[in-house]
Amino acid sequence: MKKFTLLLTIVFGIATAAVADDLLKNGEFKKLDAKGVPVGWTVSVPKSGSFKAVTSGAPDGGSVTFNLPEVGNFTFRQLMTKVLKPNTKYKVSYKIRGKNFKAVTLGMIFINEGWTLSNGNKKLTVTENWKEYEEIYTTPDYKKLVALTFYANKATGTVEICDVEVEALDCD
């Protein structure tokens, strides 16, 4: 019985640690607010475009979809000032896919106030199948805020994002 209890304690501890590693809130988009935006996230899309979030149907939960029939920009971000530290390494993973999507820039970055400092991938590519990204970044030096931000500049077509996670790599 003692071995069984010890085994349960170890398994529960590992499971708890795995869940605690993700610093992002609602990165699987399973909770939406009254306007249909994932809780904890903000979205900006042009009037000619549309944004839709669904809570299921993606590989590990929900997804967000941006549809831009005319050339435009979008941003999708989560403020992470309270959980991230400046100049610290983090692993960011997410999946992305699209259809007829073209953009001058499609990226995922950590930004500071005013977009004066950023670190991330500013050259994302989109295919019709889910493409998984797993990258390591150092957050910019910031005084007021830092946000995880997906964005597109001068884009048309449809792009979907799902399964976003942020894990700390530096230990203090």
Short mmCIF file of C-alpha atoms in Angstrom, two decimals:
data_model
loop_
_atom_site.label_atom_id
_atom_site.label_comp_id
_atom_site.label_asym_id
_atom_site.label_seq_id
_atom_site.Cartn_x
_atom_site.Cartn_y
_atom_site.Cartn_z
CA MET A 1 0.00 0.00 0.00
CA LYS A 2 2.88 2.38 0.80
CA LYS A 3 4.40 1.77 -2.65
CA PHE A 4 1.06 2.47 -4.32
CA THR A 5 0.63 5.70 -2.35
CA LEU A 6 4.18 6.74 -3.23
CA LEU A 7 3.54 5.98 -6.90
CA LEU A 8 0.33 8.06 -6.88
CA THR A 9 2.18 10.93 -5.22
CA ILE A 10 4.92 10.84 -7.86
CA VAL A 11 2.45 10.63 -10.77
CA PHE A 12 0.31 13.45 -9.34
CA GLY A 13 3.42 15.59 -8.75
CA ILE A 14 4.62 15.13 -12.33
CA ALA A 15 1.16 15.89 -13.73
CA THR A 16 0.90 19.01 -11.58
CA ALA A 17 4.35 20.20 -12.65
CA ALA A 18 3.49 19.68 -16.33
CA VAL A 19 0.34 21.80 -16.00
CA ALA A 20 2.15 24.51 -14.00
CA ASP A 21 4.84 24.97 -16.70
CA ASP A 22 2.54 26.79 -19.13
CA LEU A 23 2.60 30.47 -18.18
CA LEU A 24 0.04 31.52 -20.77
CA LYS A 25 -3.62 31.76 -19.80
CA ASN A 26 -6.16 30.12 -22.10
CA GLY A 27 -3.69 29.25 -24.86
CA GLU A 28 -5.99 26.47 -26.03
CA PHE A 29 -8.83 29.01 -26.41
CA LYS A 30 -11.34 26.92 -24.44
CA LYS A 31 -12.88 29.94 -22.64
CA LEU A 32 -14.47 32.82 -24.57
CA ASP A 33 -15.85 36.12 -23.29
CA ALA A 34 -19.30 37.53 -24.18
CA LYS A 35 -17.90 38.97 -27.45
CA GLY A 36 -16.45 35.60 -28.53
CA VAL A 37 -12.81 36.53 -27.83
CA PRO A 38 -10.66 34.07 -25.87
CA VAL A 39 -10.48 35.15 -22.21
CA GLY A 40 -7.19 36.91 -21.46
CA TRP A 41 -6.55 37.88 -25.09
CA THR A 42 -7.17 41.06 -27.11
CA VAL A 43 -7.78 41.18 -30.84
CA SER A 44 -7.60 43.87 -33.50
CA VAL A 45 -8.81 43.21 -37.03
CA PRO A 46 -9.80 45.66 -39.82
CA LYS A 47 -13.48 46.40 -40.50
CA SER A 48 -13.28 44.50 -43.79
CA GLY A 49 -11.92 41.42 -41.98
CA SER A 50 -13.32 39.01 -39.43
CA PHE A 51 -12.19 37.15 -36.33
CA LYS A 52 -13.68 33.95 -34.96
CA ALA A 53 -12.74 31.79 -31.99
CA VAL A 54 -13.99 28.24 -31.44
CA THR A 55 -13.47 26.19 -28.28
CA SER A 56 -12.93 22.81 -29.97
CA GLY A 57 -11.89 21.22 -33.25
CA ALA A 58 -8.17 22.05 -33.18
CA PRO A 59 -5.52 19.47 -32.23
CA ASP A 60 -5.59 20.23 -28.46
CA GLY A 61 -8.59 22.50 -27.96
CA GLY A 62 -9.94 25.54 -29.72
CA SER A 63 -8.52 27.88 -32.34
CA VAL A 64 -8.73 31.46 -33.53
CA THR A 65 -9.28 32.37 -37.17
CA PHE A 66 -8.53 35.63 -38.96
CA ASN A 67 -10.13 36.17 -42.36
CA LEU A 68 -8.92 39.16 -44.36
CA PRO A 69 -10.67 39.44 -47.75
CA GLU A 70 -8.92 42.77 -48.40
CA VAL A 71 -5.35 43.75 -47.55
CA GLY A 72 -5.14 44.59 -43.86
CA ASN A 73 -3.37 44.05 -40.55
CA PHE A 74 -4.30 42.11 -37.42
CA THR A 75 -2.94 41.67 -33.92
CA PHE A 76 -3.78 39.05 -31.33
CA ARG A 77 -2.08 39.36 -27.96
CA GLN A 78 -1.94 38.47 -24.31
CA LEU A 79 -0.41 40.83 -21.78
CA MET A 80 2.14 38.81 -19.78
CA THR A 81 3.88 41.47 -17.67
CA LYS A 82 2.97 39.80 -14.36
CA VAL A 83 4.29 36.34 -15.31
CA LEU A 84 7.32 37.02 -17.52
CA LYS A 85 10.64 38.60 -16.60
CA PRO A 86 12.78 40.87 -18.79
CA ASN A 87 15.82 39.33 -20.51
CA THR A 88 14.71 35.79 -19.67
CA LYS A 89 14.52 32.73 -21.95
CA TYR A 90 11.14 31.16 -22.70
CA LYS A 91 10.02 28.36 -24.99
CA VAL A 92 7.00 29.30 -27.08
CA SER A 93 5.05 26.67 -28.97
CA TYR A 94 1.98 27.01 -31.18
CA LYS A 95 0.37 25.67 -34.32
CA ILE A 96 -0.70 27.66 -37.36
CA ARG A 97 -2.38 26.96 -40.70
CA GLY A 98 -4.13 28.95 -43.39
CA LYS A 99 -5.76 29.09 -46.76
CA ASN A 100 -4.87 31.49 -49.57
CA PHE A 101 -2.94 33.51 -46.98
CA LYS A 102 -0.36 36.08 -48.06
CA ALA A 103 1.29 38.74 -45.92
CA VAL A 104 4.25 41.06 -46.06
CA THR A 105 4.90 39.94 -42.46
CA LEU A 106 3.30 37.25 -40.29
CA GLY A 107 4.88 36.89 -36.89
CA MET A 108 4.82 35.92 -33.22
CA ILE A 109 6.76 38.25 -30.97
CA PHE A 110 7.21 39.38 -27.40
CA ILE A 111 6.82 43.17 -27.49
CA ASN A 112 7.36 45.96 -25.00
CA GLU A 113 5.43 49.23 -24.69
CA GLY A 114 5.48 51.14 -27.95
CA TRP A 115 6.74 48.14 -29.96
CA THR A 116 10.27 49.58 -29.60
CA LEU A 117 11.78 46.23 -28.55
CA SER A 118 10.68 42.83 -29.75
CA ASN A 119 11.99 39.27 -29.95
CA GLY A 120 10.33 36.50 -31.91
CA ASN A 121 9.68 34.99 -35.30
CA LYS A 122 8.77 37.63 -37.88
CA LYS A 123 8.79 35.18 -40.82
CA LEU A 124 6.05 32.63 -40.10
CA THR A 125 4.84 30.58 -43.05
CA VAL A 126 1.38 29.16 -43.52
CA THR A 127 0.28 25.90 -45.13
CA GLU A 128 -3.16 24.27 -45.31
CA ASN A 129 -2.10 21.71 -42.67
CA TRP A 130 -1.28 22.56 -39.07
CA LYS A 131 2.39 23.51 -38.79
CA GLU A 132 3.91 23.35 -35.32
CA TYR A 133 6.41 25.93 -34.15
CA GLU A 134 8.56 25.48 -31.05
CA GLU A 135 11.07 28.24 -30.53
CA ILE A 136 13.17 29.77 -27.76
CA TYR A 137 13.20 33.52 -27.21
CA THR A 138 14.55 35.97 -24.70
CA THR A 139 12.02 38.56 -23.61
CA PRO A 140 12.94 42.18 -24.35
CA ASP A 141 14.02 44.53 -21.59
CA TYR A 142 10.88 46.34 -20.54
CA LYS A 143 9.78 48.67 -17.78
CA LYS A 144 5.98 48.75 -18.07
CA LEU A 145 4.66 45.83 -20.09
CA VAL A 146 5.39 42.83 -22.25
CA ALA A 147 2.90 40.97 -24.43
CA LEU A 148 2.94 37.81 -26.51
CA THR A 149 1.65 39.01 -29.88
CA PHE A 150 0.68 37.34 -33.14
CA TYR A 151 0.40 39.83 -36.00
CA ALA A 152 0.17 40.22 -39.75
CA ASN A 153 0.99 43.23 -41.92
CA LYS A 154 -0.59 43.82 -45.33
CA ALA A 155 -2.24 40.42 -45.29
CA THR A 156 -5.07 38.70 -47.18
CA GLY A 157 -6.63 35.28 -46.80
CA THR A 158 -7.35 33.11 -43.79
CA VAL A 159 -5.03 32.08 -40.96
CA GLU A 160 -5.73 29.95 -37.86
CA ILE A 161 -3.73 29.71 -34.62
CA CYS A 162 -4.03 27.09 -31.87
CA ASP A 163 -2.30 25.39 -28.91
CA VAL A 164 -0.22 28.36 -27.74
CA GLU A 165 2.09 27.69 -24.76
CA VAL A 166 4.87 29.61 -22.99
CA GLU A 167 7.33 27.85 -20.67
CA ALA A 168 10.15 29.37 -18.63
CA LEU A 169 13.63 28.01 -19.35
CA ASP A 170 15.80 30.19 -17.10
CA CYS A 171 15.86 29.24 -13.43
CA ASP A 172 16.63 31.82 -10.76
#
